[in-house]
Coordinates of C-alpha atoms in Angstrom, one line a residue:
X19 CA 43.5 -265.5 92.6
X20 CA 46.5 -265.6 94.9
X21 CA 46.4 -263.0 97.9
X22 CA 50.8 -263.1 97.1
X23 CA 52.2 -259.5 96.7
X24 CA 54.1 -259.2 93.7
X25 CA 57.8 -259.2 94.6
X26 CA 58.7 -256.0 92.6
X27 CA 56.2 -254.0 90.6
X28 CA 58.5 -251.5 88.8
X29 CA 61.0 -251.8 86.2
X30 CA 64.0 -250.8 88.0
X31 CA 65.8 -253.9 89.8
X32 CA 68.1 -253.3 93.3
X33 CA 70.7 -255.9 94.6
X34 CA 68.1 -257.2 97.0
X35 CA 65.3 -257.9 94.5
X36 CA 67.9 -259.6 92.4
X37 CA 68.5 -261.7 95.5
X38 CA 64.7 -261.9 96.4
X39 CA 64.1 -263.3 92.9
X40 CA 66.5 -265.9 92.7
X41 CA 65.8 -267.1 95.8
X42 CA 61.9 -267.4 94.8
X43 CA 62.8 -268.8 91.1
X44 CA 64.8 -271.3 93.2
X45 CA 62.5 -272.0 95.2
X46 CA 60.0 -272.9 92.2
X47 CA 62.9 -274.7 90.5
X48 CA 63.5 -277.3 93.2
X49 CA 59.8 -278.5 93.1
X50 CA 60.5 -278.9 89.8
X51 CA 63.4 -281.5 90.9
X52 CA 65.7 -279.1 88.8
X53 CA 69.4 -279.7 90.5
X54 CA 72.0 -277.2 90.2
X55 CA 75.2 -275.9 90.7
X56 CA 75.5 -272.9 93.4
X57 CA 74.8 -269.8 91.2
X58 CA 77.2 -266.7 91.1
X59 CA 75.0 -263.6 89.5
X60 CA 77.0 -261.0 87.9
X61 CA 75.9 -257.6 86.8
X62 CA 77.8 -256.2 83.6
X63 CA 77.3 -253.4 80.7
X64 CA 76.1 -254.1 77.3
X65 CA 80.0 -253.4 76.3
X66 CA 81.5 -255.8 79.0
X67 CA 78.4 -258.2 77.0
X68 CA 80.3 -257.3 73.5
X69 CA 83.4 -257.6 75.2
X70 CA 82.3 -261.5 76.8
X71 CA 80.4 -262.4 73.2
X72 CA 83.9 -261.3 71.8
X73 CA 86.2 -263.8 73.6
X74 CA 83.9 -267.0 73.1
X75 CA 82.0 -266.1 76.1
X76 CA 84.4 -266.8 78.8
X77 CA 85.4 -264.9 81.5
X78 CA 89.1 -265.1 82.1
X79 CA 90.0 -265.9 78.5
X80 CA 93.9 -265.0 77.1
X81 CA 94.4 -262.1 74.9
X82 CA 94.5 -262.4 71.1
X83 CA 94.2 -260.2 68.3
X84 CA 90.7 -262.2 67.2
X85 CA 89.2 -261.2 70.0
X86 CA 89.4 -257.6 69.3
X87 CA 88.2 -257.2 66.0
X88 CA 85.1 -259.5 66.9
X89 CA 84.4 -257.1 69.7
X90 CA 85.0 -253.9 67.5
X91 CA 82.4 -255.5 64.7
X92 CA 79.8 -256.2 67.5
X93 CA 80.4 -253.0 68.7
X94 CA 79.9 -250.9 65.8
X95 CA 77.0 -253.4 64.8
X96 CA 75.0 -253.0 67.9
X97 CA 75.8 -249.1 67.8
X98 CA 73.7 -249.1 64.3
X99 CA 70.9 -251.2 65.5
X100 CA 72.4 -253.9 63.0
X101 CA 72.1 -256.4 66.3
X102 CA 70.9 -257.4 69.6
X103 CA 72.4 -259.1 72.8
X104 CA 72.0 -261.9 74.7
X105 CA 70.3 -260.7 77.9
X106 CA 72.6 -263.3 79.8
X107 CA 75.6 -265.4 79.4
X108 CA 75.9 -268.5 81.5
X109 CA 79.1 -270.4 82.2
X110 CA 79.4 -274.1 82.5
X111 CA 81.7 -273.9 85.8
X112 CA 81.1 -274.5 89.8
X113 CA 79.9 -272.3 91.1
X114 CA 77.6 -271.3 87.9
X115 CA 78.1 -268.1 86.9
X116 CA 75.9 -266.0 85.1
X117 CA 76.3 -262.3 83.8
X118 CA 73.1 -260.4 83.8
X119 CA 73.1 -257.0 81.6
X120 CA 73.0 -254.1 83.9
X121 CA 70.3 -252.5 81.4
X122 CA 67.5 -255.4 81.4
X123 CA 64.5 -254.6 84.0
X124 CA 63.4 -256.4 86.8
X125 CA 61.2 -258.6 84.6
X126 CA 64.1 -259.1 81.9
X127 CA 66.2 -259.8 85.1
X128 CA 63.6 -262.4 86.6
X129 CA 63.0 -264.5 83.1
X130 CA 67.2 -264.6 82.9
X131 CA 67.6 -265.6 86.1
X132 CA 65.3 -268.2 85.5
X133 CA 66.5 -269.2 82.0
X134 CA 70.2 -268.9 83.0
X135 CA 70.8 -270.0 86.6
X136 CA 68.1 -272.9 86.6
X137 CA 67.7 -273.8 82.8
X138 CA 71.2 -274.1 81.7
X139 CA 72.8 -274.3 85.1
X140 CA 70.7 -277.4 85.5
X141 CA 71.9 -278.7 82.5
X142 CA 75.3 -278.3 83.1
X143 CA 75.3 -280.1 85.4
X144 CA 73.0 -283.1 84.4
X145 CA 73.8 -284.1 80.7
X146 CA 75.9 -287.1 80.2
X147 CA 77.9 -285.4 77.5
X148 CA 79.5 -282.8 80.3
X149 CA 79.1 -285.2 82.9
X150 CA 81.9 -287.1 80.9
X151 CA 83.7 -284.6 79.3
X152 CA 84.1 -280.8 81.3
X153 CA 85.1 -280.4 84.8
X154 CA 83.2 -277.6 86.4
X155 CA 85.1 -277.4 89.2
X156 CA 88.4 -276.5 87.2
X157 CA 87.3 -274.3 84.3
X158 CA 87.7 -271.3 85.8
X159 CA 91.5 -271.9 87.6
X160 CA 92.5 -273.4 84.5
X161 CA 91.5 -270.5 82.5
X162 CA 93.3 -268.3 84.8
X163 CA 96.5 -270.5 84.2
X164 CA 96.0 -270.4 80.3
X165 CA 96.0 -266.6 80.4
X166 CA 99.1 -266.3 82.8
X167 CA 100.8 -268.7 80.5
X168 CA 100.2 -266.8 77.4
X169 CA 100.9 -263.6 78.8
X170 CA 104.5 -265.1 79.9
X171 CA 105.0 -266.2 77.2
X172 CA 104.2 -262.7 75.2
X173 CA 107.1 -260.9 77.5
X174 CA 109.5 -263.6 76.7
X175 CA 109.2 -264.7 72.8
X176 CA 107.1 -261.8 71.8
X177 CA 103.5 -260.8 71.3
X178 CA 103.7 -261.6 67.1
X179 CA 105.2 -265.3 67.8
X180 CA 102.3 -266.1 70.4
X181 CA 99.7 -264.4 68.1
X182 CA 101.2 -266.5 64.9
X183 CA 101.2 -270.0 66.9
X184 CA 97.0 -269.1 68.2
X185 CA 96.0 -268.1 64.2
X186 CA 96.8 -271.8 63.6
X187 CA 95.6 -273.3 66.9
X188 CA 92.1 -271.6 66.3
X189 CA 91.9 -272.4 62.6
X190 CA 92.8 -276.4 63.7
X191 CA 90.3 -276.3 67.0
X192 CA 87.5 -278.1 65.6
X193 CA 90.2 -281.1 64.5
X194 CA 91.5 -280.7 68.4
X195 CA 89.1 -282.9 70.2
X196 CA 88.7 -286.4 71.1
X197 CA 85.3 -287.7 70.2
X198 CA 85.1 -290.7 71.7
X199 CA 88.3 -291.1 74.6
X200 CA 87.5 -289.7 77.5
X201 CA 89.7 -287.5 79.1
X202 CA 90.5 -287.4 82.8
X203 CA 89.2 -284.6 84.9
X204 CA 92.6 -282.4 86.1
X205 CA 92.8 -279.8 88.4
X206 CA 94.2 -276.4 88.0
X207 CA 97.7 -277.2 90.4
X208 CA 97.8 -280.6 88.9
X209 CA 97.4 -279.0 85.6
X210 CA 100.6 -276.5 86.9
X211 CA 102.9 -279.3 88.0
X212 CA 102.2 -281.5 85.7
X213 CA 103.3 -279.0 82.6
X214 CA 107.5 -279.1 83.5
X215 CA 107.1 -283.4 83.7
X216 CA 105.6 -282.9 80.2
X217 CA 108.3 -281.0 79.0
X218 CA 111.1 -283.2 79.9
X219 CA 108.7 -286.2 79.3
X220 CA 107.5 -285.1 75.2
X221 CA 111.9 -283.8 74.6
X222 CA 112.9 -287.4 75.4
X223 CA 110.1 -289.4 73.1
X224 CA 111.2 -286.8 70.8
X225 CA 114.3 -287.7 70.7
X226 CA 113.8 -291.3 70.3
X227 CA 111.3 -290.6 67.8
X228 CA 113.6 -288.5 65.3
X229 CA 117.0 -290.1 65.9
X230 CA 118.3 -290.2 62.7
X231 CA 121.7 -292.2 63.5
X232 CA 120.6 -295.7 64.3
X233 CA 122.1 -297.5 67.1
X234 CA 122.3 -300.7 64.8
X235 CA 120.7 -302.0 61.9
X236 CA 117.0 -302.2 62.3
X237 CA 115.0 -305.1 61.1
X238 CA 113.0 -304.9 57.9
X239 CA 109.9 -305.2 59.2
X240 CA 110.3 -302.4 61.8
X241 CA 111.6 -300.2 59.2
X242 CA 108.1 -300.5 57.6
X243 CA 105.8 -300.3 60.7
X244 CA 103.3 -296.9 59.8
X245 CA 103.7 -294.5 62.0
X246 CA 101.3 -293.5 63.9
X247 CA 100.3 -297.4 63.8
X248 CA 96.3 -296.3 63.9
X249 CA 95.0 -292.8 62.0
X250 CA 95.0 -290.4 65.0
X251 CA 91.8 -287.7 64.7
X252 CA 93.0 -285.4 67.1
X253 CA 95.4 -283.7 64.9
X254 CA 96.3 -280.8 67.5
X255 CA 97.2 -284.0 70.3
X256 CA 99.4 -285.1 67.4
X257 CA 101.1 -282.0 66.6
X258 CA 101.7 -281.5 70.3
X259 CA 103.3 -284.8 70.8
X260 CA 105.0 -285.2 67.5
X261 CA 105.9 -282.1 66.1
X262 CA 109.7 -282.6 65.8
X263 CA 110.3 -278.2 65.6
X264 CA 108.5 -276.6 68.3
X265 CA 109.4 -275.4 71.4
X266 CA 108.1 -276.7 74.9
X267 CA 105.6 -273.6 75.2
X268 CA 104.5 -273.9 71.6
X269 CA 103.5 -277.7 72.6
X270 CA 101.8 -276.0 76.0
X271 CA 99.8 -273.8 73.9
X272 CA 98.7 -276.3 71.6
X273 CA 97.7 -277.9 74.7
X274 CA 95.8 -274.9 75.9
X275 CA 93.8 -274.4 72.9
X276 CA 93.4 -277.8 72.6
X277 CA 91.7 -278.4 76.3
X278 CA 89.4 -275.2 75.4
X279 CA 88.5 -276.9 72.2
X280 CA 87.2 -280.0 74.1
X281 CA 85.3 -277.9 76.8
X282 CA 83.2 -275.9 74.3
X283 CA 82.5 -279.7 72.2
X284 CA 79.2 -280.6 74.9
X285 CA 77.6 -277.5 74.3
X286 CA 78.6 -277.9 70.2
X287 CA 77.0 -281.5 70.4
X288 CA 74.2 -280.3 72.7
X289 CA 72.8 -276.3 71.4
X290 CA 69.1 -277.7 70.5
X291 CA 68.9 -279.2 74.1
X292 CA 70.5 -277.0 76.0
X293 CA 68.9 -273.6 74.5
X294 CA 65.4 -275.7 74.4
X295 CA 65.9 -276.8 78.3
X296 CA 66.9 -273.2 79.1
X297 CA 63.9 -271.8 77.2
X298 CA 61.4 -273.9 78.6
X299 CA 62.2 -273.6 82.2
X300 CA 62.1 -269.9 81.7
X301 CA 59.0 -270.4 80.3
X302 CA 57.7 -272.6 83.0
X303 CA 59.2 -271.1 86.1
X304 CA 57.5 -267.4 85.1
X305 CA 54.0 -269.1 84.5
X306 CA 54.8 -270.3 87.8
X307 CA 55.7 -266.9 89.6
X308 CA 52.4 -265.6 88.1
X309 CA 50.1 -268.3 88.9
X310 CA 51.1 -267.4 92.5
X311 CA 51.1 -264.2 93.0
X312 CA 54.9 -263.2 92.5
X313 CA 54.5 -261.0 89.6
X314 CA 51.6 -258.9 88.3
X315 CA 50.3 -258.9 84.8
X316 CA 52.8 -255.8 83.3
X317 CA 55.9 -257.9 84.2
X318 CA 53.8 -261.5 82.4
X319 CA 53.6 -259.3 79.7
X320 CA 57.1 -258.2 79.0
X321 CA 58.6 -261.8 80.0
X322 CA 55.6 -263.3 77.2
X323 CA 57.0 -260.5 74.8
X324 CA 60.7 -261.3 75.4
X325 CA 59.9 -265.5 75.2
X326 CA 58.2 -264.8 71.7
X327 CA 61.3 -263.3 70.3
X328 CA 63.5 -265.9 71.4
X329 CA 61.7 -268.5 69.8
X330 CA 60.8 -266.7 67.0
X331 CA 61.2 -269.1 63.7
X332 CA 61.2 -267.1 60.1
X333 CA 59.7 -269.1 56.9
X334 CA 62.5 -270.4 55.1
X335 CA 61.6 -267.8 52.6
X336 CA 62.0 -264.9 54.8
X337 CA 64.7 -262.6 53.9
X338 CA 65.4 -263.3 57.9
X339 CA 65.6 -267.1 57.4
X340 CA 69.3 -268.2 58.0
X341 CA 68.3 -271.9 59.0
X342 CA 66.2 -273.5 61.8
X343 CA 66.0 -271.3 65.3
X344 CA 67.6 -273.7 67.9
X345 CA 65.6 -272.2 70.9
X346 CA 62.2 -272.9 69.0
X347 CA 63.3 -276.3 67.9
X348 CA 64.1 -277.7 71.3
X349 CA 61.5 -275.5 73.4
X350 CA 58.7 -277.0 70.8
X351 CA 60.1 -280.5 71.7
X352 CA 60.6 -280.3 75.6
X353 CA 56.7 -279.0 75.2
X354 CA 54.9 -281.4 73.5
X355 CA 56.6 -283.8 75.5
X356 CA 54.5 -282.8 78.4
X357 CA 51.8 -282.5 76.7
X358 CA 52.3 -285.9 75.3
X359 CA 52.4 -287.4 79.5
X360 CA 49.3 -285.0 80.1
X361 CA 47.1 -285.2 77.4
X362 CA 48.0 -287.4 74.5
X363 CA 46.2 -288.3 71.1
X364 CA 45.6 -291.6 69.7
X365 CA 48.6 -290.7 67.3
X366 CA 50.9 -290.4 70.4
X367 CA 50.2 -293.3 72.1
X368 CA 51.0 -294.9 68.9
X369 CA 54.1 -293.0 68.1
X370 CA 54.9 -293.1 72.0
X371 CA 53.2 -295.8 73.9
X372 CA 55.7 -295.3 77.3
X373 CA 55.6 -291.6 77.2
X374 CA 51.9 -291.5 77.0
X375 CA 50.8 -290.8 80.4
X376 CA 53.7 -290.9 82.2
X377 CA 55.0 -288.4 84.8
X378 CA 56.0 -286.0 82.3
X379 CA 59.0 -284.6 85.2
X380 CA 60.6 -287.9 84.9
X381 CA 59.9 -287.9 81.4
X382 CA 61.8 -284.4 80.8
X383 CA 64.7 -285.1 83.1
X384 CA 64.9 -288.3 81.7
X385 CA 65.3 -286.9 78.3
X386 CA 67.8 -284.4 79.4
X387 CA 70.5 -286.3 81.1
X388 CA 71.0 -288.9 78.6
X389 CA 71.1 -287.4 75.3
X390 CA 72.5 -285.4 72.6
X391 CA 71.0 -283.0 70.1
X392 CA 71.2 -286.1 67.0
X393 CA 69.3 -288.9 69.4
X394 CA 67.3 -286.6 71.3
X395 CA 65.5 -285.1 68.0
X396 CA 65.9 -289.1 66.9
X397 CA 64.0 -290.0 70.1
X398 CA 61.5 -287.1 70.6
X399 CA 60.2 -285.4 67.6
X400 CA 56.4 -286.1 67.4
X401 CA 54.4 -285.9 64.2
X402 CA 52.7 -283.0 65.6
X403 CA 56.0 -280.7 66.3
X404 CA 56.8 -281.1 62.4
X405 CA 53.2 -280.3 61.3
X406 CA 53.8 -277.1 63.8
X407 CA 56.7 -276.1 62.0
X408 CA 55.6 -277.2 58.5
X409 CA 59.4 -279.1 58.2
X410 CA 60.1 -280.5 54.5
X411 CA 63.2 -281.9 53.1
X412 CA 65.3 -280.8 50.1
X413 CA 67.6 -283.1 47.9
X414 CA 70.4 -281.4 46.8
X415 CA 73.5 -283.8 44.9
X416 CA 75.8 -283.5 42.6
X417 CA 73.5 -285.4 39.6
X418 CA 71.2 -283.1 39.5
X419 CA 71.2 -279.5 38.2
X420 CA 68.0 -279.1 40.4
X421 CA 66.7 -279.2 44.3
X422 CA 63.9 -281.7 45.0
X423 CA 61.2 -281.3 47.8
X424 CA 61.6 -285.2 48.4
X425 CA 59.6 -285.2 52.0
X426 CA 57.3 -282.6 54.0
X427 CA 55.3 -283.1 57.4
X428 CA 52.7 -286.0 56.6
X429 CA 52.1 -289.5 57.2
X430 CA 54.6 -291.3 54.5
X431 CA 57.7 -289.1 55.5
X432 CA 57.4 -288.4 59.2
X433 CA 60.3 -291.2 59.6
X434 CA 62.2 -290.0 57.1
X435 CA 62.0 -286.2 58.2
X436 CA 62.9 -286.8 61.4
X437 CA 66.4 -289.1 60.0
X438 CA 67.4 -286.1 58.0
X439 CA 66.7 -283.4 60.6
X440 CA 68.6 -285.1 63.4
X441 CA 71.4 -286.2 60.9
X442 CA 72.1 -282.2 60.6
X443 CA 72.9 -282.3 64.0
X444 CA 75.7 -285.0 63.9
X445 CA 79.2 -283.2 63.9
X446 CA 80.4 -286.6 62.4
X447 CA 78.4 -285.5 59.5
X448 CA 78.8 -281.7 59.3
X449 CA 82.0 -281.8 60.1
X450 CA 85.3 -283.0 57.3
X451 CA 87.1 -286.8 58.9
X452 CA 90.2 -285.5 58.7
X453 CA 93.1 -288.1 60.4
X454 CA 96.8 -288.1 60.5
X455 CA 97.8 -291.3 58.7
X456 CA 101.3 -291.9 58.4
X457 CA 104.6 -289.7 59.0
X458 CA 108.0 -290.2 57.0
X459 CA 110.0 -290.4 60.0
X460 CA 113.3 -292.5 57.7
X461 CA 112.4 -289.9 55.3
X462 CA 111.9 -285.9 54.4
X463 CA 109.4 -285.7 57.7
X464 CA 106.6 -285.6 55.4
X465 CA 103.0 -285.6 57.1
X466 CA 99.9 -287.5 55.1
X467 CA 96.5 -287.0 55.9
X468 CA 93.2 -288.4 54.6
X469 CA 89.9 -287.2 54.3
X470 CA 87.1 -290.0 54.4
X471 CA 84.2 -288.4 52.5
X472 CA 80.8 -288.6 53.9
X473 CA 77.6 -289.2 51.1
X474 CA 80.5 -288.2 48.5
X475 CA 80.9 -284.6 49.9
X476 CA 84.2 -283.2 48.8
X477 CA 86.4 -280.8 51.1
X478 CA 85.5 -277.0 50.6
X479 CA 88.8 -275.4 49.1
X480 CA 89.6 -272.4 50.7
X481 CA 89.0 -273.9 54.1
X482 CA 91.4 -276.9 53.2
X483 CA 94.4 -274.6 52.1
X484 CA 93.4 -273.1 55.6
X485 CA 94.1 -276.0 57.4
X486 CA 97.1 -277.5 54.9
X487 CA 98.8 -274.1 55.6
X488 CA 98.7 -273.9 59.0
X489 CA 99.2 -277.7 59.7
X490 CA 102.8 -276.8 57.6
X491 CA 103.2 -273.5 60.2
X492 CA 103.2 -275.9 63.4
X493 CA 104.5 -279.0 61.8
X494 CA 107.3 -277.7 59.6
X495 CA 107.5 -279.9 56.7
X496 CA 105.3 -281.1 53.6
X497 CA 101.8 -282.0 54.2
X498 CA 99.9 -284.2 52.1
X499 CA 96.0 -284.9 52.7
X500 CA 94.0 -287.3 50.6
X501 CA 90.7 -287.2 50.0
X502 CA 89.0 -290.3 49.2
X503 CA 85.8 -291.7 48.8
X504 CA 83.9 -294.3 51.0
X505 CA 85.5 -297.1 48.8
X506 CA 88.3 -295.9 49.8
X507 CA 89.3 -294.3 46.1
X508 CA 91.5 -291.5 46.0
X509 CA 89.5 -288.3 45.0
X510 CA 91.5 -285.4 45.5
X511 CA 95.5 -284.5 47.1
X512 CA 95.7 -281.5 48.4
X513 CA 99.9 -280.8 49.7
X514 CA 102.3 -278.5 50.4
X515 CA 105.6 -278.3 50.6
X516 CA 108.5 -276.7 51.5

């Protein structure tokens, strides 16, 4: 038994035990080779929390009527008991900041300190996927420009105008990202001084683009050349560049929503991980503070109380079920891998022969850095994990007028259970291939679209007028989109026009 003297013994937290804490945790972390950004704690009210869960979790976020209603429906929601909060919210940004409800205890405050400042903070800043993609460093100042932008932008065309141009922004922000061009990390000033050099810069290919008096005549073969010349994915890049109607600070908008769109993509690509990294290290680092002394046996208890809820996983017939718990899935997986370096079974060192054994740190960090939620459950899922959570797979196409069990947790369909779980988590797959394919610049202006199908899955319709509708708002003319199969056979046209 460790002669340490529990840090706090009370539920009531002060400044300076926050401090204490976090500087313990960190401490513990560090031996743990966990490497972080500098932490910025931040004490706030379960309504600021609403208020945060209501504007997608960011701190300086612009104004928008979305915004509001989310936060009045949490509101009233948590007022009835009809839902809970997040004891934290972390954001990916240098320093790492992390808002800690004001109403959690010191034990509450010590597991998300260490689930928030060291689990995701460490993530943050190791993955690959926000290695390559988010800059820490600017978030936060370029957030701070976005909203000052807006807001001008409000006093000078009017609040209705700005609200109109976001509705069709947000509804087009999951077809506003580049998935596999990297974009270069900008500053907030750059960001600043770059935006007047755009202007002048997008007015004059504009220009060029939409001339409709030719200089002289134009040979035939140019007069044929598609444009765009390849199918562009990022349809709110296109619209920003292309869009022969809109106004310079319709295009920076675009732009806004558009760089905020590719932020939040990691942490889309990444929730199994990241929640799972988060949860074990919480986990970890309060078995820790225990085993030596820091806390007694009442705060264990709590913390152990807390962890169980988080991971809690409903049968898929419980009225509760609404698919698999994220935090269970990739805590259970960051878990077994240690136990697979510490103590593994003959069926691990035959479903893992260079795990087996190993260091299970380097193991861990390894598995952290350099993957995403698709290859990681690919890579790591053991036999054992889906015996633990009794996973089966059901067939559902459009032959049948039935469902089919066609694979649960046993020997002949481990391989195939683990292809279709980590194929859920491929946004390539979940998500409609949507890509601007030609534009009748000699002609009426017209945009066409196509939609490659994926396993013969046609487009939902009401989300495709959605999109049709507000791709018409920002591009002004008729929009066609074609859906076709993976032949390459016309399915379905949606258009409008007008």
């Amino acid at each position: 038994m460790s002669d340490q003297k529990p840090l706090s013994t009370g539920s009531e937290w002060t400044f300076e035990q926050l401090s204490t804490y976090d500087e313990t945790i960190g401490r513990l972390a560090k031996q743990f080779r966990l490497d972080t950004y500098p932490t910025q704690i931040e004490i706030i009210s379960s309504e600021q929390m609403i208020d945060a869960y209501a504007s997608v979790g960011m701190p300086l976020m612009y104004n928008h009527w979305s915004f509001g209603k989310h936060f009045l429906d949490n509101l009233k929601n948590y007022q009835r008991g009809h839902m809970g909060l997040a004891y934290e919210i972390v954001i990916n940004s240098n320093p790492c900041i992390a808002y800690l409800m004001e109403e959690n205890t010191m034990a509450m405050q010590a597991l998300v300190i260490a689930h928030a400042c060291y689990g995701h903070n460490s993530f943050f800043k190791g993955n690959y996927l926000f290695q390559q993609w988010t800059d820490a460093d600017a978030i936060i100042d370029y957030l701070l420009f976005a909203r000052n932008y807006i807001t001008r932008c409000e006093e000078k065309y009017g609040v209705d105008k700005v609200e109109e141009l976001l509705d069709a922004c947000h509804a087009l922000m999951n077809q506003g990202v580049n998935r596999y061009k990297h974009p270069k990390p900008v500053s907030a000033a750059e960001e600043e001084a770059m935006a007047k050099e755009r202007e002048e810069y997008i007015q004059r290919n504009l220009n060029d683009l939409w001339r409709t008096i030719p200089a002289k005549e134009e040979p035939e073969s140019k007069k044929k050349k598609r444009f765009p010349e390849a199918p562009e994915e990022n349809l709110l890049y296109f619209i920003e560049k292309n869009a022969p109607l809109l106004e310079n600070w319709q295009r920076e908008i675009i732009r806004i929503v558009r760089k905020i769109a590719q932020y939040f993509y990691p942490q889309r690509q990444t929730q199994v991980m990241n929640e799972g990294w988060a949860t074990f290290w919480h986990y970890t680092l309060t078995q820790e503070l225990y085993k030596q002394g820091f806390i007694n046996e009442g705060y264990m208890l709590e913390i152990l109380h807390s962890h169980t809820s988080v991971v809690f996983q409903p049968d898929f017939d419980d009225p509760r079920y609404t698919g698999i718990n994220p935090y269970t899935l990739g805590f259970n997986i960051y878990r077994d891998l240690r136990r697979i370096c510490e103590a593994p079974t003959p069926e691990d060192r035959e479903w893992f022969p260079d795990l087996a054994g190993s260091d299970w740190l380097d193991t861990l960090h390894f598995a952290m850095h350099n993957f995403k939620d698709e290859s990681f459950i690919l890579q790591y899922l053991s036999p054992k994990v889906m015996r633990d959570m009794h996973l089966f797979c059901i067939e559902d196409d459009d032959v049948n007028s039935f469902l089919e069990v066609s694979c649960i947790h046993d020997e002949p369909d481990y391989r195939t259970l683990k292809q279709s779980l980590a194929t859920q988590y491929n946004l390539g797959n979940t998500e409609p291939n949507i890509q601007i394919y030609n534009v009748d610049i000699r002609g009426d202006r017209s945009l066409t679209l196509i939609h490659t199908m994926h396993e013969g899955r046609p487009l939902e319709e009401e989300s495709t007028q959605e999109i049709i509708k507000h791709l018409h708002y920002l591009w002004g003319f008729n929009i066609r989109l074609k859906s076709v199969d993976e032949r390459g056979e016309e399915r379905e046209v949606y258009a409008l026009s007008g």
